[in-house]
Amino acid sequence: MKIHRRSAFSLTAAGLIHIAAQSKITLGHDTTKRDPAELLVRQAAERGHTDLGWLKSYHSFSFGGYYDQRHMGFRSLRVINDDKISARRGFPTHPHKDMEIISYVLDGALQHKDSTGQGAIITPDDIQMMSAGTGITHSEYNPSRTESNHFLQIWIQPAMRGVQPRYSDAKVRAADKRNRWKQIVGPDRRQGRVAVYQDANIFATKLDAEQELSYVVERGRHGWLQVARGSLIVNGTQLRPGDAIATSKATHLHVVSEKDTDALLFDLG
């Protein structure tokens, strides 16, 4: 199957944003490698890559100048971008519409400003969510003068279109996700998590080395497990930083950390 790529080095930040915003949003089939337990494996090395010097981004799904029709999304999950932004750089003000946009900071800080008047600086363990709805503009910068940042940007297609734009964020204590699943995103807002207009749940974990966790993906649900850093063995399959597994079958996931690991688990309708 042909994979089309554009030169990422020729893109400006505004150009990258424009291409992504104008891309046709279609759910893909995720024909990735299969393990014997019928888990789909998305390997980090096979992701799309954008390098603008100040921005280094890896794309689990088609985004910007990276297009692969095999990887257009997974259920309502449309984007997982693994981003690193240099000090004092970032994305200038740009528009979005009808998308749930989530930022999860791993290192450093991320400064957000938007057209609803909201502004915040989020740091590791913070979760930030913006419902673009009828239309919103925002900017994202690394406010540090010396340090780069590292965060995951996640887009989820909403079940409702044309809603009033909104912004929210939440602080997730490291202790609450230490060696356990901590829900950070769901259809309703509660303490320590943000809400999206979709049947989508995201759980975070911060595992010490040689720890075990389990999770049951129920019949009719769909699971995606993303390793942000560290390494895991999931049902016998080794996952390294940036790797992911997915399943659309009722599945019991047995997770073992080989080293200190940060991971996100998506439970989708």
C-alpha positions as a Markdown table, in Angstrom:
| # | Residue | x | y | z |
|---|---|---|---|---|
| 1 | Met | 0.0 | 0.0 | 0.0 |
| 2 | Lys | 1.5 | 3.3 | -1.0 |
| 3 | Ile | 2.6 | 5.8 | 1.7 |
| 4 | His | 2.7 | 9.4 | 0.7 |
| 5 | Arg | 5.1 | 11.7 | 2.5 |
| 6 | Arg | 5.9 | 15.4 | 2.2 |
| 7 | Ser | 9.2 | 16.9 | 3.2 |
| 8 | Ala | 8.7 | 18.0 | 6.8 |
| 9 | Phe | 11.7 | 20.3 | 6.6 |
| 10 | Ser | 9.9 | 22.6 | 4.1 |
| 11 | Leu | 7.0 | 23.2 | 6.5 |
| 12 | Thr | 6.6 | 26.1 | 8.8 |
| 13 | Ala | 4.7 | 25.7 | 12.0 |
| 14 | Ala | 1.7 | 27.5 | 10.5 |
| 15 | Gly | 1.9 | 25.4 | 7.4 |
| 16 | Leu | 2.0 | 22.2 | 9.4 |
| 17 | Ile | -1.0 | 23.3 | 11.4 |
| 18 | His | -2.9 | 24.3 | 8.3 |
| 19 | Ile | -2.3 | 21.0 | 6.6 |
| 20 | Ala | -3.4 | 19.1 | 9.7 |
| 21 | Ala | -6.5 | 21.3 | 10.1 |
| 22 | Gln | -7.5 | 20.9 | 6.5 |
| 23 | Ser | -6.9 | 17.1 | 6.3 |
| 24 | Lys | -9.9 | 14.9 | 5.7 |
| 25 | Ile | -10.7 | 13.2 | 9.0 |
| 26 | Thr | -11.5 | 9.6 | 8.3 |
| 27 | Leu | -11.2 | 6.6 | 10.6 |
| 28 | Gly | -8.8 | 4.0 | 9.4 |
| 29 | His | -8.4 | 0.3 | 9.6 |
| 30 | Asp | -5.2 | 0.1 | 11.5 |
| 31 | Thr | -3.6 | -2.8 | 9.6 |
| 32 | Thr | -0.6 | -2.9 | 11.9 |
| 33 | Lys | 1.5 | -5.9 | 13.0 |
| 34 | Arg | -0.4 | -8.6 | 14.9 |
| 35 | Asp | 0.9 | -10.6 | 17.8 |
| 36 | Pro | -0.5 | -14.2 | 18.6 |
| 37 | Ala | -3.0 | -12.8 | 21.0 |
| 38 | Glu | -4.6 | -10.7 | 18.2 |
| 39 | Leu | -3.3 | -7.4 | 19.6 |
| 40 | Leu | -2.4 | -4.9 | 16.9 |
| 41 | Val | 1.1 | -3.4 | 17.4 |
| 42 | Arg | 2.0 | 0.1 | 16.2 |
| 43 | Gln | 5.7 | 0.4 | 16.4 |
| 44 | Ala | 7.4 | 3.7 | 17.2 |
| 45 | Ala | 9.9 | 3.4 | 14.4 |
| 46 | Glu | 7.1 | 3.3 | 11.8 |
| 47 | Arg | 5.4 | 6.5 | 12.9 |
| 48 | Gly | 5.4 | 9.6 | 10.8 |
| 49 | His | 8.0 | 12.2 | 11.7 |
| 50 | Thr | 8.2 | 16.0 | 11.5 |
| 51 | Asp | 11.4 | 17.9 | 12.2 |
| 52 | Leu | 11.3 | 21.7 | 12.1 |
| 53 | Gly | 14.5 | 22.1 | 14.2 |
| 54 | Trp | 12.6 | 23.7 | 17.1 |
| 55 | Leu | 9.8 | 21.0 | 16.9 |
| 56 | Lys | 10.4 | 17.3 | 16.7 |
| 57 | Ser | 7.1 | 15.4 | 16.4 |
| 58 | Tyr | 6.2 | 11.7 | 15.9 |
| 59 | His | 2.8 | 10.9 | 14.6 |
| 60 | Ser | 1.0 | 7.7 | 15.4 |
| 61 | Phe | -1.7 | 8.6 | 12.9 |
| 62 | Ser | -1.7 | 10.6 | 9.6 |
| 63 | Phe | -1.0 | 14.3 | 10.4 |
| 64 | Gly | 0.4 | 17.3 | 8.6 |
| 65 | Gly | 2.9 | 16.2 | 6.0 |
| 66 | Tyr | 2.7 | 12.5 | 7.0 |
| 67 | Tyr | -0.1 | 10.5 | 5.3 |
| 68 | Asp | -0.6 | 6.8 | 5.5 |
| 69 | Gln | -4.1 | 5.5 | 4.7 |
| 70 | Arg | -3.5 | 2.5 | 6.9 |
| 71 | His | -3.2 | 4.8 | 9.9 |
| 72 | Met | -5.9 | 7.4 | 9.9 |
| 73 | Gly | -7.1 | 6.9 | 13.5 |
| 74 | Phe | -8.5 | 4.4 | 15.8 |
| 75 | Arg | -12.3 | 4.7 | 16.6 |
| 76 | Ser | -12.7 | 8.3 | 17.8 |
| 77 | Leu | -9.0 | 8.7 | 18.5 |
| 78 | Arg | -7.7 | 10.8 | 15.6 |
| 79 | Val | -4.2 | 12.1 | 16.7 |
| 80 | Ile | -1.5 | 11.1 | 19.0 |
| 81 | Asn | 1.5 | 13.4 | 18.5 |
| 82 | Asp | 4.6 | 12.9 | 20.6 |
| 83 | Asp | 6.0 | 16.4 | 20.6 |
| 84 | Lys | 9.2 | 18.1 | 21.8 |
| 85 | Ile | 9.5 | 21.9 | 21.5 |
| 86 | Ser | 12.7 | 23.9 | 22.0 |
| 87 | Ala | 12.9 | 26.7 | 24.6 |
| 88 | Arg | 11.0 | 29.8 | 23.8 |
| 89 | Arg | 9.4 | 28.3 | 20.7 |
| 90 | Gly | 5.9 | 27.0 | 19.9 |
| 91 | Phe | 2.8 | 27.1 | 17.7 |
| 92 | Pro | 1.4 | 30.6 | 16.9 |
| 93 | Thr | -2.3 | 31.3 | 17.1 |
| 94 | His | -4.2 | 29.0 | 14.8 |
| 95 | Pro | -7.8 | 27.7 | 14.4 |
| 96 | His | -9.6 | 24.5 | 15.2 |
| 97 | Lys | -13.2 | 23.3 | 14.8 |
| 98 | Asp | -15.2 | 20.3 | 16.1 |
| 99 | Met | -12.3 | 18.5 | 17.8 |
| 100 | Glu | -11.5 | 17.6 | 21.4 |
| 101 | Ile | -7.8 | 18.5 | 21.8 |
| 102 | Ile | -5.9 | 17.2 | 24.8 |
| 103 | Ser | -2.4 | 17.9 | 26.0 |
| 104 | Tyr | -0.5 | 15.8 | 28.5 |
| 105 | Val | 2.9 | 17.1 | 29.6 |
| 106 | Leu | 5.7 | 14.7 | 30.4 |
| 107 | Asp | 8.6 | 17.2 | 30.8 |
| 108 | Gly | 8.9 | 20.9 | 31.0 |
| 109 | Ala | 6.0 | 23.4 | 30.6 |
| 110 | Leu | 3.4 | 24.3 | 28.0 |
| 111 | Gln | 1.8 | 27.7 | 27.8 |
| 112 | His | -1.7 | 27.9 | 26.4 |
| 113 | Lys | -3.8 | 30.9 | 25.3 |
| 114 | Asp | -7.1 | 30.8 | 23.4 |
| 115 | Ser | -9.9 | 32.9 | 22.0 |
| 116 | Thr | -12.2 | 32.1 | 24.9 |
| 117 | Gly | -9.9 | 34.2 | 27.1 |
| 118 | Gln | -8.4 | 31.2 | 28.9 |
| 119 | Gly | -4.7 | 30.9 | 29.5 |
| 120 | Ala | -2.6 | 28.6 | 31.6 |
| 121 | Ile | 0.9 | 27.0 | 31.9 |
| 122 | Ile | 0.7 | 23.3 | 32.4 |
| 123 | Thr | 3.5 | 21.2 | 33.8 |
| 124 | Pro | 4.2 | 17.4 | 34.2 |
| 125 | Asp | 1.2 | 15.5 | 35.4 |
| 126 | Asp | -1.2 | 18.2 | 34.3 |
| 127 | Ile | -4.0 | 17.4 | 31.8 |
| 128 | Gln | -5.5 | 20.1 | 29.5 |
| 129 | Met | -8.5 | 19.8 | 27.2 |
| 130 | Met | -10.0 | 22.2 | 24.7 |
| 131 | Ser | -13.3 | 21.5 | 22.9 |
| 132 | Ala | -13.0 | 23.4 | 19.6 |
| 133 | Gly | -16.7 | 23.2 | 18.8 |
| 134 | Thr | -18.0 | 26.0 | 16.6 |
| 135 | Gly | -14.5 | 27.4 | 16.3 |
| 136 | Ile | -11.6 | 28.4 | 18.5 |
| 137 | Thr | -8.1 | 29.8 | 18.0 |
| 138 | His | -5.2 | 29.1 | 20.4 |
| 139 | Ser | -1.4 | 29.2 | 20.7 |
| 140 | Glu | 0.9 | 26.8 | 22.5 |
| 141 | Tyr | 4.5 | 27.8 | 23.5 |
| 142 | Asn | 7.3 | 26.5 | 25.6 |
| 143 | Pro | 7.8 | 29.3 | 28.1 |
| 144 | Ser | 11.2 | 28.1 | 29.4 |
| 145 | Arg | 14.3 | 30.1 | 28.4 |
| 146 | Thr | 16.5 | 27.1 | 28.6 |
| 147 | Glu | 14.7 | 23.8 | 28.6 |
| 148 | Ser | 12.8 | 21.9 | 25.9 |
| 149 | Asn | 9.5 | 20.4 | 26.7 |
| 150 | His | 7.9 | 17.0 | 25.9 |
| 151 | Phe | 4.2 | 16.3 | 25.7 |
| 152 | Leu | 1.6 | 14.2 | 24.0 |
| 153 | Gln | -1.1 | 16.0 | 22.0 |
| 154 | Ile | -4.2 | 13.9 | 21.5 |
| 155 | Trp | -7.2 | 14.7 | 19.2 |
| 156 | Ile | -10.5 | 12.9 | 19.7 |
| 157 | Gln | -13.4 | 13.3 | 17.3 |
| 158 | Pro | -16.5 | 14.5 | 19.3 |
| 159 | Ala | -19.9 | 12.8 | 19.2 |
| 160 | Met | -21.5 | 16.3 | 19.1 |
| 161 | Arg | -20.6 | 19.0 | 16.6 |
| 162 | Gly | -21.2 | 22.7 | 16.8 |
| 163 | Val | -20.9 | 22.9 | 20.6 |
| 164 | Gln | -19.8 | 26.1 | 22.5 |
| 165 | Pro | -16.0 | 26.1 | 22.7 |
| 166 | Arg | -14.6 | 25.4 | 26.1 |
| 167 | Tyr | -11.3 | 24.9 | 28.0 |
| 168 | Ser | -10.5 | 23.0 | 31.1 |
| 169 | Asp | -7.5 | 21.5 | 32.9 |
| 170 | Ala | -6.8 | 19.4 | 35.9 |
| 171 | Lys | -3.9 | 18.5 | 38.1 |
| 172 | Val | -3.2 | 14.8 | 38.4 |
| 173 | Arg | -1.1 | 13.9 | 41.4 |
| 174 | Ala | 1.8 | 11.5 | 40.6 |
| 175 | Ala | 0.9 | 9.4 | 43.6 |
| 176 | Asp | -2.7 | 8.9 | 42.2 |
| 177 | Lys | -1.3 | 7.1 | 39.1 |
| 178 | Arg | 1.8 | 5.4 | 40.7 |
| 179 | Asn | 1.5 | 1.7 | 39.8 |
| 180 | Arg | -2.2 | 2.0 | 39.1 |
| 181 | Trp | -4.6 | 3.3 | 36.4 |
| 182 | Lys | -5.8 | 6.8 | 37.1 |
| 183 | Gln | -8.6 | 8.1 | 34.8 |
| 184 | Ile | -7.7 | 11.5 | 33.5 |
| 185 | Val | -10.3 | 11.9 | 30.7 |
| 186 | Gly | -14.0 | 10.8 | 30.5 |
| 187 | Pro | -17.4 | 11.8 | 29.2 |
| 188 | Asp | -18.0 | 13.7 | 32.5 |
| 189 | Arg | -15.7 | 15.9 | 34.5 |
| 190 | Arg | -14.7 | 14.9 | 38.0 |
| 191 | Gln | -11.8 | 15.9 | 40.3 |
| 192 | Gly | -8.5 | 15.1 | 38.6 |
| 193 | Arg | -9.9 | 14.6 | 35.2 |
| 194 | Val | -11.3 | 16.5 | 32.2 |
| 195 | Ala | -14.4 | 15.8 | 30.1 |
| 196 | Val | -14.8 | 15.3 | 26.4 |
| 197 | Tyr | -17.9 | 15.1 | 24.1 |
| 198 | Gln | -17.3 | 11.5 | 23.3 |
| 199 | Asp | -17.6 | 8.0 | 24.8 |
| 200 | Ala | -13.8 | 8.0 | 25.4 |
| 201 | Asn | -11.9 | 7.3 | 28.6 |
| 202 | Ile | -8.2 | 7.8 | 29.1 |
| 203 | Phe | -6.2 | 6.3 | 32.0 |
| 204 | Ala | -2.7 | 7.3 | 32.9 |
| 205 | Thr | -0.1 | 5.2 | 34.8 |
| 206 | Lys | 3.3 | 5.9 | 36.2 |
| 207 | Leu | 4.9 | 2.5 | 36.8 |
| 208 | Asp | 8.0 | 1.7 | 38.8 |
| 209 | Ala | 10.3 | -1.0 | 37.4 |
| 210 | Glu | 9.0 | -4.6 | 37.6 |
| 211 | Gln | 5.4 | -3.7 | 38.5 |
| 212 | Glu | 2.3 | -5.3 | 37.1 |
| 213 | Leu | -1.1 | -4.0 | 36.2 |
| 214 | Ser | -4.2 | -5.5 | 34.5 |
| 215 | Tyr | -7.0 | -4.0 | 32.5 |
| 216 | Val | -10.1 | -5.6 | 30.9 |
| 217 | Val | -11.3 | -4.3 | 27.6 |
| 218 | Glu | -15.0 | -5.2 | 27.7 |
| 219 | Arg | -16.9 | -6.7 | 24.7 |
| 220 | Gly | -17.9 | -3.9 | 22.4 |
| 221 | Arg | -15.1 | -1.6 | 23.6 |
| 222 | His | -11.8 | -0.8 | 21.9 |
| 223 | Gly | -8.5 | -0.4 | 23.7 |
| 224 | Trp | -5.3 | 1.5 | 22.7 |
| 225 | Leu | -2.3 | 1.4 | 25.0 |
| 226 | Gln | 0.5 | 4.0 | 24.3 |
| 227 | Val | 3.9 | 3.9 | 25.9 |
| 228 | Ala | 5.1 | 7.5 | 26.5 |
| 229 | Arg | 8.5 | 6.5 | 27.9 |
| 230 | Gly | 10.0 | 3.4 | 29.5 |
| 231 | Ser | 9.1 | -0.1 | 28.4 |
| 232 | Leu | 6.4 | -2.6 | 29.0 |
| 233 | Ile | 5.5 | -6.2 | 28.2 |
| 234 | Val | 1.8 | -6.5 | 27.4 |
| 235 | Asn | 0.5 | -10.1 | 27.0 |
| 236 | Gly | 4.0 | -11.2 | 26.1 |
| 237 | Thr | 4.6 | -8.4 | 23.6 |
| 238 | Gln | 7.4 | -5.9 | 24.4 |
| 239 | Leu | 6.6 | -2.3 | 23.9 |
| 240 | Arg | 9.3 | 0.5 | 23.9 |
| 241 | Pro | 8.9 | 4.3 | 24.0 |
| 242 | Gly | 6.4 | 5.4 | 21.4 |
| 243 | Asp | 5.1 | 1.9 | 20.7 |
| 244 | Ala | 1.4 | 1.1 | 21.1 |
| 245 | Ile | -1.0 | -1.9 | 21.0 |
| 246 | Ala | -4.6 | -1.9 | 20.1 |
| 247 | Thr | -7.5 | -4.3 | 20.3 |
| 248 | Ser | -11.1 | -4.3 | 19.3 |
| 249 | Lys | -11.9 | -7.6 | 21.0 |
| 250 | Ala | -12.8 | -8.4 | 24.6 |
| 251 | Thr | -9.3 | -8.7 | 26.0 |
| 252 | His | -7.6 | -9.0 | 29.4 |
| 253 | Leu | -4.4 | -6.9 | 29.2 |
| 254 | His | -1.6 | -8.0 | 31.5 |
| 255 | Val | 1.0 | -5.2 | 31.8 |
| 256 | Val | 4.5 | -5.6 | 33.2 |
| 257 | Ser | 7.0 | -2.8 | 33.4 |
| 258 | Glu | 10.6 | -3.5 | 32.6 |
| 259 | Lys | 11.7 | -0.1 | 33.9 |
| 260 | Asp | 10.1 | 3.1 | 35.1 |
| 261 | Thr | 7.4 | 3.8 | 32.6 |
| 262 | Asp | 4.7 | 6.4 | 31.7 |
| 263 | Ala | 1.8 | 5.1 | 29.6 |
| 264 | Leu | -1.7 | 6.1 | 28.6 |
| 265 | Leu | -4.6 | 3.6 | 28.1 |
| 266 | Phe | -7.6 | 4.6 | 25.9 |
| 267 | Asp | -10.9 | 2.8 | 26.4 |
| 268 | Leu | -13.2 | 3.8 | 23.5 |
| 269 | Gly | -16.7 | 3.2 | 22.5 |
